[in-house]
Coordinates of C-alpha atoms in Angstrom, one line a residue:
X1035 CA -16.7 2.0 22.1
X1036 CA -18.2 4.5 19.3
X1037 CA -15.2 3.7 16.8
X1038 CA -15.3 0.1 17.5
X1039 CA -19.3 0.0 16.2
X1040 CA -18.6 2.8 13.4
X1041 CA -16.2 0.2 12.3
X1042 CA -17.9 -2.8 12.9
X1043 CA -21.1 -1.8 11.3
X1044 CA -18.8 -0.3 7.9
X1045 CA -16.5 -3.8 8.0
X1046 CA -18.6 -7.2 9.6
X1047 CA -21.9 -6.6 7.3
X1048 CA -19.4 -6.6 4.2
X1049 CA -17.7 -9.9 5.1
X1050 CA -21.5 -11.7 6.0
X1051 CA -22.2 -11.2 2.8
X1052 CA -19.3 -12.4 1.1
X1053 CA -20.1 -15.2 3.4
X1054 CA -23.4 -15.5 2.1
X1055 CA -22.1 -15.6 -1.4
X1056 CA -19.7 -18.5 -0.2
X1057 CA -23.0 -20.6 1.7
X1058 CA -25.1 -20.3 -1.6
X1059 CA -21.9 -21.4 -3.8
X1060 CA -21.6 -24.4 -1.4
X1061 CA -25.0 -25.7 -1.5
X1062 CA -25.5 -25.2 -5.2
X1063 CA -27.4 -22.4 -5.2
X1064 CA -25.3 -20.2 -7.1
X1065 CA -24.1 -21.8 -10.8
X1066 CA -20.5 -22.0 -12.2
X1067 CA -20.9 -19.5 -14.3
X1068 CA -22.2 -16.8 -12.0
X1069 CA -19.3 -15.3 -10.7
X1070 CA -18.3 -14.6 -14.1
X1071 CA -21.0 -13.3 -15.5
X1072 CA -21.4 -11.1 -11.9
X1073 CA -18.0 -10.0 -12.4
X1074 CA -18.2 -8.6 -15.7
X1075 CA -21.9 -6.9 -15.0
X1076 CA -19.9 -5.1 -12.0
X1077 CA -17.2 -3.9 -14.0
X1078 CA -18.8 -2.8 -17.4
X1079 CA -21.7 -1.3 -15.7
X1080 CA -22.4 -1.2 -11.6
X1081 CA -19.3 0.2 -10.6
X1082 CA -18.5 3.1 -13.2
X1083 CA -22.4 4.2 -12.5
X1084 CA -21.5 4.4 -8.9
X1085 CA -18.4 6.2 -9.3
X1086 CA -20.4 8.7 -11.7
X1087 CA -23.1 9.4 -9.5
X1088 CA -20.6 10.0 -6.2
X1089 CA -18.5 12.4 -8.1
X1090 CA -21.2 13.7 -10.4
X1091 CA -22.9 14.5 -7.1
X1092 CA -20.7 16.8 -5.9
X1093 CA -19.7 20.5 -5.5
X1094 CA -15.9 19.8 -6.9
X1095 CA -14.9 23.4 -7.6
X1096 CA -16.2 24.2 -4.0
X1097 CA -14.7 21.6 -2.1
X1098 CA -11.2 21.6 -3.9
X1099 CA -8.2 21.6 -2.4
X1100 CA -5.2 21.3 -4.4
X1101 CA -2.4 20.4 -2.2
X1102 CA -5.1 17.6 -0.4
X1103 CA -5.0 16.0 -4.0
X1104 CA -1.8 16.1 -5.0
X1105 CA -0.8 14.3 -1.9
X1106 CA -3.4 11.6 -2.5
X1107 CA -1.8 11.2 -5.8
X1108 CA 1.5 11.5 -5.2
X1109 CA 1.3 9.0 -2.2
X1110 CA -0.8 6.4 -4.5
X1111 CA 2.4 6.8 -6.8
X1112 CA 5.1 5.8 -4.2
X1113 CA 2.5 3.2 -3.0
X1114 CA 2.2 1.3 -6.1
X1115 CA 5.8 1.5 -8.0
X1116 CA 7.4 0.8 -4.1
X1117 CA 5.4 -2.6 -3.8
X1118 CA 5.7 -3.5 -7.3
X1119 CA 9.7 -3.1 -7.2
X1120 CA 9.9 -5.1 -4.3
X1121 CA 7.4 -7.7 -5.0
X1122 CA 9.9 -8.6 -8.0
X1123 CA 13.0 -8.9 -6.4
X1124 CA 11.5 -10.8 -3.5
X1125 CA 8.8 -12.8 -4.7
X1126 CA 9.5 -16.1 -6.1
X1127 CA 6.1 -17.0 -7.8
X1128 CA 6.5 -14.3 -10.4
X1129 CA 3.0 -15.4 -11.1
X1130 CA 1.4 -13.7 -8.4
X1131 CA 3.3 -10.5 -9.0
X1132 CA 0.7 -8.5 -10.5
X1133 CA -2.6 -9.8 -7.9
X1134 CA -0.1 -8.9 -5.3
X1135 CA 0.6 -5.9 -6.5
X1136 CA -2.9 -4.3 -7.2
X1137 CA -4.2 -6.2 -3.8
X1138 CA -1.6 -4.7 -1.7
X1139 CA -2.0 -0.9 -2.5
X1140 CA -5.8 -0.5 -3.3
X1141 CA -8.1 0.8 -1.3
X1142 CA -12.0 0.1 -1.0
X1143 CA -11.8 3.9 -1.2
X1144 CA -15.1 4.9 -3.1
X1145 CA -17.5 1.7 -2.0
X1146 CA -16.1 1.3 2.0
X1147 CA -14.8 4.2 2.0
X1148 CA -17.2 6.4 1.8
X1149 CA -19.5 4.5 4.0
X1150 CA -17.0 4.8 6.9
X1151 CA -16.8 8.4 6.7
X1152 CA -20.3 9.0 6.6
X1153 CA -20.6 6.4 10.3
X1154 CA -17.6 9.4 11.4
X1155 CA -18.9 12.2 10.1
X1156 CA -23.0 11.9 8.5
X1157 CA -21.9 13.1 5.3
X1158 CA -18.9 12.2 2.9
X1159 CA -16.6 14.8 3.6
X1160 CA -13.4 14.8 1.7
X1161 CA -13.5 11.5 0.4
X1162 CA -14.8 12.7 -3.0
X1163 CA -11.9 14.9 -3.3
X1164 CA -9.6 11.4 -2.0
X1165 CA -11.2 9.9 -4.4
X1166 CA -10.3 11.7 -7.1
X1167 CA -6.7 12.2 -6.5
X1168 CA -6.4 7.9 -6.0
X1169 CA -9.1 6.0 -7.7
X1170 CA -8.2 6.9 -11.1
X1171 CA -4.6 6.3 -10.5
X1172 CA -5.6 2.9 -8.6
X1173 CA -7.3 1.7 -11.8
X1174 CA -4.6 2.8 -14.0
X1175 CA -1.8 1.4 -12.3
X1176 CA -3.7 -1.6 -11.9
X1177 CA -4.2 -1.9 -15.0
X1178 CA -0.3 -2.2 -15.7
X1179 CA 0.7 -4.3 -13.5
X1180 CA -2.3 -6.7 -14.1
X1181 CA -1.1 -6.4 -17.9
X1182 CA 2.5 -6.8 -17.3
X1183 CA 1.4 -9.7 -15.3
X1184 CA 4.6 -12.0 -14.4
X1185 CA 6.4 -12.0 -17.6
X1186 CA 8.5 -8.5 -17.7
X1187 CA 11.6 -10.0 -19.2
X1188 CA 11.2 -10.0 -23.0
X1189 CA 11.7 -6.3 -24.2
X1190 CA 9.3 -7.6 -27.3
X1191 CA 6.3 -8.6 -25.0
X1192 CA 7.1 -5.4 -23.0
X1193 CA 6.7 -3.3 -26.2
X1194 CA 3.2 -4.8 -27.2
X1195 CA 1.8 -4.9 -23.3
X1196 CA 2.8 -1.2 -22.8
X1197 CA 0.2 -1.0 -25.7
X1198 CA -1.9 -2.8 -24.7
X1199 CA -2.0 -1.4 -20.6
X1200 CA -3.0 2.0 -22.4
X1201 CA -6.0 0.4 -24.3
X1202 CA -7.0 -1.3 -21.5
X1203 CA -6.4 2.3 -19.6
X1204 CA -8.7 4.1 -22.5
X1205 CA -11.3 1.5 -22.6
X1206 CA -11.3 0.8 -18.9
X1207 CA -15.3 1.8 -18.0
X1208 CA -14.4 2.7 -14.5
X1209 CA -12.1 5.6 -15.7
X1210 CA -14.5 6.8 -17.6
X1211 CA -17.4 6.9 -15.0
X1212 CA -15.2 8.7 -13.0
X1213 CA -13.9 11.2 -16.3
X1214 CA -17.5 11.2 -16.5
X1215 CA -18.7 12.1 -13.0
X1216 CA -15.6 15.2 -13.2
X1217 CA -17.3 16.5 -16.3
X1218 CA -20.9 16.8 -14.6
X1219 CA -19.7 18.3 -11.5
X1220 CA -17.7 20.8 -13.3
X1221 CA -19.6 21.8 -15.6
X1222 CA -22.9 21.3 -13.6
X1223 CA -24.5 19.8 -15.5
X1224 CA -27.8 17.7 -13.9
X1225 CA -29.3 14.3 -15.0
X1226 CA -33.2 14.1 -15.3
X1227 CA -34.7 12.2 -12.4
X1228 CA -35.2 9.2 -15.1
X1229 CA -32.0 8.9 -15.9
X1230 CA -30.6 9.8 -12.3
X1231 CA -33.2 7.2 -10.9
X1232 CA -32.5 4.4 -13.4
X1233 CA -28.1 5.3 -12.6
X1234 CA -29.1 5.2 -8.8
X1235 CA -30.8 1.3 -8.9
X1236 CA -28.0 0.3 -11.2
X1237 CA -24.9 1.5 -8.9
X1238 CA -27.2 0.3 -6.0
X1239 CA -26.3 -3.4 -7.0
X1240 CA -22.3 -2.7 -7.0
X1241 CA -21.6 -3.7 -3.6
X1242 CA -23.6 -6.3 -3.0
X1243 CA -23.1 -8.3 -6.4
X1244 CA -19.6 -7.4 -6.3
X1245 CA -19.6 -9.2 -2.3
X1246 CA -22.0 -12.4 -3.5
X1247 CA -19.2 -13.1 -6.6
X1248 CA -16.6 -12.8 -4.0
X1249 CA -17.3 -15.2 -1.8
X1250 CA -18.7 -17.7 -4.5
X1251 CA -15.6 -17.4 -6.1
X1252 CA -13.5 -17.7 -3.4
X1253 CA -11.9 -21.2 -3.0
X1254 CA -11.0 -22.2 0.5
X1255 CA -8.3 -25.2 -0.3
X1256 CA -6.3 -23.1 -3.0
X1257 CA -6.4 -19.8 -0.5
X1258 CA -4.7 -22.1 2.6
X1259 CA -1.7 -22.8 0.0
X1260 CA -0.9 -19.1 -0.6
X1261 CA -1.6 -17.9 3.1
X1262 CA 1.6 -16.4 3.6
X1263 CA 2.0 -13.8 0.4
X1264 CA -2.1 -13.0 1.7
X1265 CA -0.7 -12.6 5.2
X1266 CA 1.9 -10.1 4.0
X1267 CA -0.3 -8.2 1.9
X1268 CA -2.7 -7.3 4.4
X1269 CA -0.4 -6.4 6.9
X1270 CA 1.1 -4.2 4.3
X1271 CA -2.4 -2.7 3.4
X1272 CA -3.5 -2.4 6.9
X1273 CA -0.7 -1.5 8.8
X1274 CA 2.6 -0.3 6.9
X1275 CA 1.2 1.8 4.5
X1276 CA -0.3 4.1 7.0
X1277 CA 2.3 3.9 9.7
X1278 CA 4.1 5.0 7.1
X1279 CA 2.8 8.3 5.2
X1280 CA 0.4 9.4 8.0
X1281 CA 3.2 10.9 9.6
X1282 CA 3.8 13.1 6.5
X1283 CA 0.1 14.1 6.1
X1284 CA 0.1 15.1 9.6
X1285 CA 3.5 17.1 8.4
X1286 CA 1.6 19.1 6.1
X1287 CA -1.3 20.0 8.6
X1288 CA -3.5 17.6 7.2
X1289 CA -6.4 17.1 10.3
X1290 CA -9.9 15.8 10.8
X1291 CA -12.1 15.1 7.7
X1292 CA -9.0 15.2 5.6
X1293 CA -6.9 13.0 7.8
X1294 CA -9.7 10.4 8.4
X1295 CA -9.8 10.4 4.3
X1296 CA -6.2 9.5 4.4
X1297 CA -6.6 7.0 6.4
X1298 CA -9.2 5.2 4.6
X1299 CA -6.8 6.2 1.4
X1300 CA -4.4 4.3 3.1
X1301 CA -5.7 1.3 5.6
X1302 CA -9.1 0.5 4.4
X1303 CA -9.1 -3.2 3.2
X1304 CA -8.5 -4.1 -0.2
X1305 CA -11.4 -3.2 -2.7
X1306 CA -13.4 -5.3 -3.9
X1307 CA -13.4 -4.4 -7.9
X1308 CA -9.3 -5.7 -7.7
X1309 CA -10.7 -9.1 -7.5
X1310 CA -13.5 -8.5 -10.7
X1311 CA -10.3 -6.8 -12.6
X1312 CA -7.7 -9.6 -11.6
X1313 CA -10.5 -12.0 -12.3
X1314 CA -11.1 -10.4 -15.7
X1315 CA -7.6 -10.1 -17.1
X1316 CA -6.9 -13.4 -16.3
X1317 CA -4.5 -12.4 -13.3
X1318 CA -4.3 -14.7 -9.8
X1319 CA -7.7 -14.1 -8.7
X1320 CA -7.8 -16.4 -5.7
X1321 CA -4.7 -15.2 -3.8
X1322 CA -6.5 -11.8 -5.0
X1323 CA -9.8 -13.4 -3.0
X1324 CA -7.8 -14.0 -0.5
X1325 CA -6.6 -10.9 0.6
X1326 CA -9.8 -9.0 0.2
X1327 CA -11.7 -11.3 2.6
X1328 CA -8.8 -11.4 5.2
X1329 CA -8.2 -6.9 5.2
X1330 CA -11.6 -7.1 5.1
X1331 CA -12.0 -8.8 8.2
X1332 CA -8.8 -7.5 10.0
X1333 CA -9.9 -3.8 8.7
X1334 CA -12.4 -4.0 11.7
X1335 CA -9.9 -4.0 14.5
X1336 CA -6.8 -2.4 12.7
X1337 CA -8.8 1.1 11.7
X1338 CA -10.3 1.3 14.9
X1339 CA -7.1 1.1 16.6
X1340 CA -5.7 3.6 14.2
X1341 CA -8.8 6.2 14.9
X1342 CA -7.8 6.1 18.7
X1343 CA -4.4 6.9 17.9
X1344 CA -5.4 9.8 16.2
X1345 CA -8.0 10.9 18.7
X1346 CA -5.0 10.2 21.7
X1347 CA -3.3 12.9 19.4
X1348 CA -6.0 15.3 19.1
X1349 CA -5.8 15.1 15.2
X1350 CA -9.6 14.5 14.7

């Protein structure tokens, strides 16, 4: 009963507000332009100070643990190139290859994330170092597919996008709150309580804003034609990914804190920022929508069922 209100109280109070967002869209409340304009505030600004301040925050050359990261990033590797190879041979809207893509492998790792481990655990445990070895790697690849978008035919197009993925990489301001955040925490370096004060009520409107554009931009009738690539995604989010490299982490003695950040590594739903980056560069951001609302909701029941199989096992 524990788990199923951890997880309820980390997963139902994310989809009411998307909800809320969607109510306030539908009665007019909430102008055409406001999920844009949300968007980009989120990604230029409330997320990277979030990112900053969670890393920045924290005792990295204390808490490292090499092999733990490598495997994060490692994993994240076979996660993204697997689903991206198969989403092109078997997917026949090649314009929803790249939302697929970045919606099927992402986790809600540093905003969910973090807030379910703390429900488990009352501090954030190894999710910092999680985050490290997969959030940079989830923007970057997302970047590239979200570039390479559906068009990976013309070996001219290729040439200039490949360019054009490692601007985007560079310029991309949630790599560099994390590449910022590393910097602070190695080198200790501490912010003056104005500045850490003013960072603290700007990342304090990521999740929320981020939420409210969701669900004003999420539009019912298009979703409904595009249920079953959502479908697949989330069960792939949910459900295949960690049925299927769990088994290895629990090969290489990965247990408790560790395991649990797997698992949210793994088969928490689909972050929210894929939906502000799809949305920004001009990828499928509906069936993108689409997916984060359903994991979203699903997430509730599938990670509590996967926290009692690891308690029936005695791995946390």
């Amino acid at each position: 009963m524990n788990n199923l209100l951890f997880s309820l109280n980390a997963t139902f109070p994310v989809f009411l507000v998307m909800l809320l967002g969607y109510v306030l869209k539908s009665i007019h409340m909430l102008g055409p332009g406001f999920v844009t304009e949300a968007n980009t505030l989120n990604f230029k600004v409330a997320l990277p100070a979030l990112l900053f301040l969670d890393i920045a925050g924290t005792n990295i050359r204390e808490k490292w643990d090499t092999s733990f990261v490598l495997f994060c990033a490692v994993v994240t590797t076979i996660m993204f190139f697997t689903i991206w190879w198969l989403s092109k041979l078997l997917i026949k809207d090649k314009s929803i290859v790249g939302a697929f893509v970045q919606a099927s492998f992402r986790s809600s790792a540093a905003i969910l994330g973090v807030a379910f481990i703390q429900n488990m655990y009352g501090n954030a445990g190894m999710a910092p170092l999680m985050i490290i070895g997969t959030v940079p790697l989830f923007n970057i690849y997302s970047v590239i597919v979200l570039t390479f978008g559906a068009d990976t035919d013309n070996e001219t197009r290729n040439l200039h996008k490949i360019k054009d993925s490692v601007v985007n990489i560079a310029k991309n301001p949630i790599i560099i709150g994390i590449l910022l955040g590393l910097l602070f925490s190695l080198c200790e370096f501490h912010l003056y309580e104005l500045f850490n004060k003013t960072l603290k009520s700007v990342s304090s409107l990521a999740t929320p804003l981020a939420l409210i554009a969701l669900g004003a931009g999420f539009e019912g009738k298009k979703a409904i034609t595009k249920v079953k690539p959502t479908i697949v995604a989330s069960l792939i989010k949910l459900v295949a990914l960690p049925a299927i490299f769990l088994p290895f982490a629990y090969l290489l003695h990965f247990q408790g804190e560790k395991l649990i950040a797997l698992l949210i590594m793994l088969a928490s739903p689909t972050t929210v920022s894929c939906y502000i980056m799809a949305d920004n560069m001009k990828n499928d951001a509906v069936i993108t929508s689409s997916i984060v609302v359903l994991t979203t909701f699903l997430s509730a029941f599938t990670l509590t069922g996967w926290i009692y199989l690891l308690r029936c096992f005695h791995l946390i």
